[in-house]
Amino acid sequence: MGPDTVKAHGAVPPGAPATISYGRVIFPRFASAVDVPLFLTATPQSGNGDGRWFYYQAPDAAAKAAPGEEPESLLYCAIGGSLAWEPPPADAKPDPGHKSEPKISFKTVLERSAKVLHYVRNLYGADGVNNFVDCTIALPYEAYFYAIVDRMGHSMRAVSGGQAERKPRVSQPYTPFDP
């Protein structure tokens, strides 16, 4: 969808690469795909096939974690889909990466707390399928990881209809987001 590798922005977290290589991850249950950096740790597909998690921990994160606690993730993303029983929000806009029928809309939300930046991008299909990239970024590495999650969110493509009675259509080219 975009270049295979890109130069990092901002301070590079411990152990993370300065040049980021991406691969395309396919989520067949809800017919979507996202560009994901190859250096992230990926969990297995969820039991019901709705998605998977991708995260990055500093090399010493496990040693710093208290006994019985999960090591701190500098980036933690859930990527997948679901069947939404409600219509898209009224402020969802047509997604610039999906130019053909059926129409797909999107909404991106950023929320900042004292410790993290939370990024969520949803794609809403006319059939009620909601695909998402939902990430939490540790603030000390916001510039580095925000560029990554923004690329992930904008690379997300979906075929409306999920797997049930899905009509094939031509893949759309990558279109960078320009507010």
PDB file of C-alpha atoms in Angstrom:
ATOM      1  CA  MET A   1       0.000   0.000   0.000  1.00  0.00           C
ATOM      2  CA  GLY A   2       2.855   2.369   0.786  1.00  0.00           C
ATOM      3  CA  PRO A   3       6.656   2.046   0.604  1.00  0.00           C
ATOM      4  CA  ASP A   4       8.060  -1.159   2.081  1.00  0.00           C
ATOM      5  CA  THR A   5      10.464   0.781   4.333  1.00  0.00           C
ATOM      6  CA  VAL A   6      10.432   4.323   5.725  1.00  0.00           C
ATOM      7  CA  LYS A   7      12.785   6.390   7.913  1.00  0.00           C
ATOM      8  CA  ALA A   8      11.586   6.813  11.503  1.00  0.00           C
ATOM      9  CA  HIS A   9      10.404  10.140  12.918  1.00  0.00           C
ATOM     10  CA  GLY A  10      11.320  11.399  16.396  1.00  0.00           C
ATOM     11  CA  ALA A  11      13.411   9.723  19.089  1.00  0.00           C
ATOM     12  CA  VAL A  12      13.896   6.022  18.376  1.00  0.00           C
ATOM     13  CA  PRO A  13      12.835   3.832  21.341  1.00  0.00           C
ATOM     14  CA  PRO A  14      15.430   1.464  22.837  1.00  0.00           C
ATOM     15  CA  GLY A  15      15.928  -1.521  20.547  1.00  0.00           C
ATOM     16  CA  ALA A  16      13.582  -0.219  17.822  1.00  0.00           C
ATOM     17  CA  PRO A  17      14.758   0.294  14.242  1.00  0.00           C
ATOM     18  CA  ALA A  18      15.519   3.698  12.697  1.00  0.00           C
ATOM     19  CA  THR A  19      14.297   2.385   9.333  1.00  0.00           C
ATOM     20  CA  ILE A  20      10.920   0.690   9.540  1.00  0.00           C
ATOM     21  CA  SER A  21       9.942  -2.221   7.292  1.00  0.00           C
ATOM     22  CA  TYR A  22       6.247  -2.946   6.762  1.00  0.00           C
ATOM     23  CA  GLY A  23       4.292  -6.021   5.772  1.00  0.00           C
ATOM     24  CA  ARG A  24       0.616  -6.391   4.845  1.00  0.00           C
ATOM     25  CA  VAL A  25      -1.526  -8.279   7.383  1.00  0.00           C
ATOM     26  CA  ILE A  26      -4.796  -9.756   6.113  1.00  0.00           C
ATOM     27  CA  PHE A  27      -7.827 -10.146   8.386  1.00  0.00           C
ATOM     28  CA  PRO A  28     -10.083 -12.532   6.451  1.00  0.00           C
ATOM     29  CA  ARG A  29     -13.112 -12.711   8.754  1.00  0.00           C
ATOM     30  CA  PHE A  30     -14.060  -9.083   8.110  1.00  0.00           C
ATOM     31  CA  ALA A  31     -12.209  -8.774   4.796  1.00  0.00           C
ATOM     32  CA  SER A  32      -9.633  -6.128   5.676  1.00  0.00           C
ATOM     33  CA  ALA A  33      -5.873  -5.567   5.563  1.00  0.00           C
ATOM     34  CA  VAL A  34      -3.391  -3.210   7.269  1.00  0.00           C
ATOM     35  CA  ASP A  35       0.322  -2.347   6.784  1.00  0.00           C
ATOM     36  CA  VAL A  36       2.099  -3.311  10.044  1.00  0.00           C
ATOM     37  CA  PRO A  37       5.779  -2.774  10.979  1.00  0.00           C
ATOM     38  CA  LEU A  38       7.699  -6.041  10.989  1.00  0.00           C
ATOM     39  CA  PHE A  39       9.491  -5.261  14.273  1.00  0.00           C
ATOM     40  CA  LEU A  40       6.266  -5.386  16.320  1.00  0.00           C
ATOM     41  CA  THR A  41       5.402  -8.535  18.250  1.00  0.00           C
ATOM     42  CA  ALA A  42       2.167 -10.079  16.965  1.00  0.00           C
ATOM     43  CA  THR A  43      -0.187 -12.310  18.913  1.00  0.00           C
ATOM     44  CA  PRO A  44      -1.904 -15.231  17.216  1.00  0.00           C
ATOM     45  CA  GLN A  45      -5.228 -14.504  15.530  1.00  0.00           C
ATOM     46  CA  SER A  46      -8.023 -14.261  18.115  1.00  0.00           C
ATOM     47  CA  GLY A  47     -10.039 -17.418  18.728  1.00  0.00           C
ATOM     48  CA  ASN A  48     -13.024 -16.160  16.743  1.00  0.00           C
ATOM     49  CA  GLY A  49     -10.914 -14.582  13.961  1.00  0.00           C
ATOM     50  CA  ASP A  50     -11.929 -10.984  14.761  1.00  0.00           C
ATOM     51  CA  GLY A  51      -8.339  -9.679  14.829  1.00  0.00           C
ATOM     52  CA  ARG A  52      -5.013  -9.716  16.615  1.00  0.00           C
ATOM     53  CA  TRP A  53      -2.754  -7.555  18.782  1.00  0.00           C
ATOM     54  CA  PHE A  54       0.579  -5.992  17.926  1.00  0.00           C
ATOM     55  CA  TYR A  55       2.923  -4.429  20.476  1.00  0.00           C
ATOM     56  CA  TYR A  56       6.420  -3.181  21.183  1.00  0.00           C
ATOM     57  CA  GLN A  57       8.244  -3.420  24.504  1.00  0.00           C
ATOM     58  CA  ALA A  58      11.687  -2.032  25.262  1.00  0.00           C
ATOM     59  CA  PRO A  59      14.293  -4.833  25.528  1.00  0.00           C
ATOM     60  CA  ASP A  60      14.463  -4.437  29.339  1.00  0.00           C
ATOM     61  CA  ALA A  61      10.662  -4.170  29.892  1.00  0.00           C
ATOM     62  CA  ALA A  62      10.311  -7.687  31.325  1.00  0.00           C
ATOM     63  CA  ALA A  63      13.111  -7.093  33.844  1.00  0.00           C
ATOM     64  CA  LYS A  64      11.495  -3.834  35.009  1.00  0.00           C
ATOM     65  CA  ALA A  65       8.019  -5.345  35.477  1.00  0.00           C
ATOM     66  CA  ALA A  66       6.939  -6.243  38.993  1.00  0.00           C
ATOM     67  CA  PRO A  67       6.338  -9.956  39.613  1.00  0.00           C
ATOM     68  CA  GLY A  68       2.972 -10.997  38.193  1.00  0.00           C
ATOM     69  CA  GLU A  69       2.608  -7.798  36.133  1.00  0.00           C
ATOM     70  CA  GLU A  70       2.699  -7.462  32.352  1.00  0.00           C
ATOM     71  CA  PRO A  71       5.771  -5.642  31.025  1.00  0.00           C
ATOM     72  CA  GLU A  72       5.059  -2.092  29.849  1.00  0.00           C
ATOM     73  CA  SER A  73       4.377  -1.734  26.132  1.00  0.00           C
ATOM     74  CA  LEU A  74       5.566   1.452  24.454  1.00  0.00           C
ATOM     75  CA  LEU A  75       3.052   0.708  21.684  1.00  0.00           C
ATOM     76  CA  TYR A  76       0.015  -1.551  21.942  1.00  0.00           C
ATOM     77  CA  CYS A  77      -2.440  -2.011  19.050  1.00  0.00           C
ATOM     78  CA  ALA A  78      -5.586  -4.042  18.523  1.00  0.00           C
ATOM     79  CA  ILE A  79      -6.442  -4.473  14.845  1.00  0.00           C
ATOM     80  CA  GLY A  80      -9.510  -6.252  13.559  1.00  0.00           C
ATOM     81  CA  GLY A  81     -13.179  -5.973  12.876  1.00  0.00           C
ATOM     82  CA  SER A  82     -16.650  -6.575  14.179  1.00  0.00           C
ATOM     83  CA  LEU A  83     -20.247  -6.483  13.085  1.00  0.00           C
ATOM     84  CA  ALA A  84     -21.691  -3.189  14.325  1.00  0.00           C
ATOM     85  CA  TRP A  85     -25.347  -3.108  15.285  1.00  0.00           C
ATOM     86  CA  GLU A  86     -25.459   0.668  15.139  1.00  0.00           C
ATOM     87  CA  PRO A  87     -24.998   2.969  12.146  1.00  0.00           C
ATOM     88  CA  PRO A  88     -21.692   4.845  11.707  1.00  0.00           C
ATOM     89  CA  PRO A  89     -21.385   8.052  13.744  1.00  0.00           C
ATOM     90  CA  ALA A  90     -22.909  11.129  12.138  1.00  0.00           C
ATOM     91  CA  ASP A  91     -19.468  12.764  11.823  1.00  0.00           C
ATOM     92  CA  ALA A  92     -17.908   9.830   9.886  1.00  0.00           C
ATOM     93  CA  LYS A  93     -16.552  10.953   6.501  1.00  0.00           C
ATOM     94  CA  PRO A  94     -16.103   9.116   3.187  1.00  0.00           C
ATOM     95  CA  ASP A  95     -12.768   7.288   3.341  1.00  0.00           C
ATOM     96  CA  PRO A  96     -10.337   8.650   0.723  1.00  0.00           C
ATOM     97  CA  GLY A  97      -8.749   5.208   0.281  1.00  0.00           C
ATOM     98  CA  HIS A  98     -12.036   3.641  -0.830  1.00  0.00           C
ATOM     99  CA  LYS A  99     -13.268   5.316  -3.980  1.00  0.00           C
ATOM    100  CA  SER A 100     -15.586   2.649  -5.386  1.00  0.00           C
ATOM    101  CA  GLU A 101     -18.867   1.113  -4.278  1.00  0.00           C
ATOM    102  CA  PRO A 102     -20.003   0.216  -1.742  1.00  0.00           C
ATOM    103  CA  LYS A 103     -19.071   3.385   0.115  1.00  0.00           C
ATOM    104  CA  ILE A 104     -16.924   3.092   3.223  1.00  0.00           C
ATOM    105  CA  SER A 105     -16.667   5.893   5.781  1.00  0.00           C
ATOM    106  CA  PHE A 106     -14.098   6.532   8.514  1.00  0.00           C
ATOM    107  CA  LYS A 107     -13.554   8.340  11.777  1.00  0.00           C
ATOM    108  CA  THR A 108     -10.229   8.914  13.571  1.00  0.00           C
ATOM    109  CA  VAL A 109     -10.118   9.821  17.256  1.00  0.00           C
ATOM    110  CA  LEU A 110      -7.052  10.943  19.235  1.00  0.00           C
ATOM    111  CA  GLU A 111      -7.172  11.226  23.029  1.00  0.00           C
ATOM    112  CA  ARG A 112      -4.258  12.230  25.237  1.00  0.00           C
ATOM    113  CA  SER A 113      -3.831  11.428  28.917  1.00  0.00           C
ATOM    114  CA  ALA A 114      -0.899  12.154  31.239  1.00  0.00           C
ATOM    115  CA  LYS A 115       0.943   8.998  30.068  1.00  0.00           C
ATOM    116  CA  VAL A 116      -0.382   7.905  26.659  1.00  0.00           C
ATOM    117  CA  LEU A 117      -1.814   8.971  23.333  1.00  0.00           C
ATOM    118  CA  HIS A 118      -4.752   6.828  22.252  1.00  0.00           C
ATOM    119  CA  TYR A 119      -5.340   6.548  18.476  1.00  0.00           C
ATOM    120  CA  VAL A 120      -8.419   4.889  16.986  1.00  0.00           C
ATOM    121  CA  ARG A 121      -9.345   4.762  13.302  1.00  0.00           C
ATOM    122  CA  ASN A 122     -12.553   2.994  12.291  1.00  0.00           C
ATOM    123  CA  LEU A 123     -13.772   2.073   8.819  1.00  0.00           C
ATOM    124  CA  TYR A 124     -17.548   1.677   8.557  1.00  0.00           C
ATOM    125  CA  GLY A 125     -18.975  -0.476   5.781  1.00  0.00           C
ATOM    126  CA  ALA A 126     -22.482  -0.048   4.421  1.00  0.00           C
ATOM    127  CA  ASP A 127     -23.171  -3.632   5.552  1.00  0.00           C
ATOM    128  CA  GLY A 128     -22.488  -2.886   9.240  1.00  0.00           C
ATOM    129  CA  VAL A 129     -18.902  -4.171   9.327  1.00  0.00           C
ATOM    130  CA  ASN A 130     -16.591  -1.966  11.437  1.00  0.00           C
ATOM    131  CA  ASN A 131     -12.842  -2.441  10.914  1.00  0.00           C
ATOM    132  CA  PHE A 132     -10.418  -0.735  13.295  1.00  0.00           C
ATOM    133  CA  VAL A 133      -6.855   0.118  14.272  1.00  0.00           C
ATOM    134  CA  ASP A 134      -6.845   0.947  18.009  1.00  0.00           C
ATOM    135  CA  CYS A 135      -3.445   1.883  19.489  1.00  0.00           C
ATOM    136  CA  THR A 136      -2.009   3.226  22.737  1.00  0.00           C
ATOM    137  CA  ILE A 137       1.326   5.078  22.460  1.00  0.00           C
ATOM    138  CA  ALA A 138       3.659   5.881  25.394  1.00  0.00           C
ATOM    139  CA  LEU A 139       4.164   9.674  25.324  1.00  0.00           C
ATOM    140  CA  PRO A 140       7.999   9.688  25.488  1.00  0.00           C
ATOM    141  CA  TYR A 141       8.004   8.090  21.985  1.00  0.00           C
ATOM    142  CA  GLU A 142       4.908   9.777  20.579  1.00  0.00           C
ATOM    143  CA  ALA A 143       6.571  11.192  17.427  1.00  0.00           C
ATOM    144  CA  TYR A 144       8.105   7.826  16.505  1.00  0.00           C
ATOM    145  CA  PHE A 145       5.011   5.701  17.120  1.00  0.00           C
ATOM    146  CA  TYR A 146       2.402   8.220  15.947  1.00  0.00           C
ATOM    147  CA  ALA A 147       3.894   8.185  12.444  1.00  0.00           C
ATOM    148  CA  ILE A 148       3.651   4.380  12.527  1.00  0.00           C
ATOM    149  CA  VAL A 149       0.059   4.111  13.774  1.00  0.00           C
ATOM    150  CA  ASP A 150      -1.106   6.877  11.450  1.00  0.00           C
ATOM    151  CA  ARG A 151       0.349   4.923   8.520  1.00  0.00           C
ATOM    152  CA  MET A 152      -1.289   1.748   9.820  1.00  0.00           C
ATOM    153  CA  GLY A 153      -4.664   3.475  10.140  1.00  0.00           C
ATOM    154  CA  HIS A 154      -4.502   5.084   6.717  1.00  0.00           C
ATOM    155  CA  SER A 155      -3.302   1.882   5.050  1.00  0.00           C
ATOM    156  CA  MET A 156      -6.344  -0.023   6.322  1.00  0.00           C
ATOM    157  CA  ARG A 157      -8.518  -1.261   3.480  1.00  0.00           C
ATOM    158  CA  ALA A 158     -11.747  -3.169   3.761  1.00  0.00           C
ATOM    159  CA  VAL A 159     -14.054  -4.954   1.406  1.00  0.00           C
ATOM    160  CA  SER A 160     -17.595  -4.289   2.534  1.00  0.00           C
ATOM    161  CA  GLY A 161     -19.502  -7.489   3.086  1.00  0.00           C
ATOM    162  CA  GLY A 162     -17.049  -9.479   5.210  1.00  0.00           C
ATOM    163  CA  GLN A 163     -16.856 -13.109   4.105  1.00  0.00           C
ATOM    164  CA  ALA A 164     -20.581 -13.625   3.690  1.00  0.00           C
ATOM    165  CA  GLU A 165     -21.660 -13.108   0.073  1.00  0.00           C
ATOM    166  CA  ARG A 166     -18.687 -10.827  -0.568  1.00  0.00           C
ATOM    167  CA  LYS A 167     -18.473  -9.363  -4.073  1.00  0.00           C
ATOM    168  CA  PRO A 168     -14.879  -9.231  -5.346  1.00  0.00           C
ATOM    169  CA  ARG A 169     -13.552  -5.796  -6.236  1.00  0.00           C
ATOM    170  CA  VAL A 170     -10.286  -4.297  -7.360  1.00  0.00           C
ATOM    171  CA  SER A 171      -7.880  -3.215  -4.612  1.00  0.00           C
ATOM    172  CA  GLN A 172      -7.587   0.557  -4.280  1.00  0.00           C
ATOM    173  CA  PRO A 173      -4.157   2.243  -4.316  1.00  0.00           C
ATOM    174  CA  TYR A 174      -2.693   3.762  -1.177  1.00  0.00           C
ATOM    175  CA  THR A 175      -3.734   7.399  -0.729  1.00  0.00           C
ATOM    176  CA  PRO A 176      -1.920   9.350   2.021  1.00  0.00           C
ATOM    177  CA  PHE A 177      -4.182  11.244   4.382  1.00  0.00           C
ATOM    178  CA  ASP A 178      -4.022  15.013   3.963  1.00  0.00           C
ATOM    179  CA  PRO A 179      -6.309  16.946   6.321  1.00  0.00           C
TER     180      PRO A 179
END
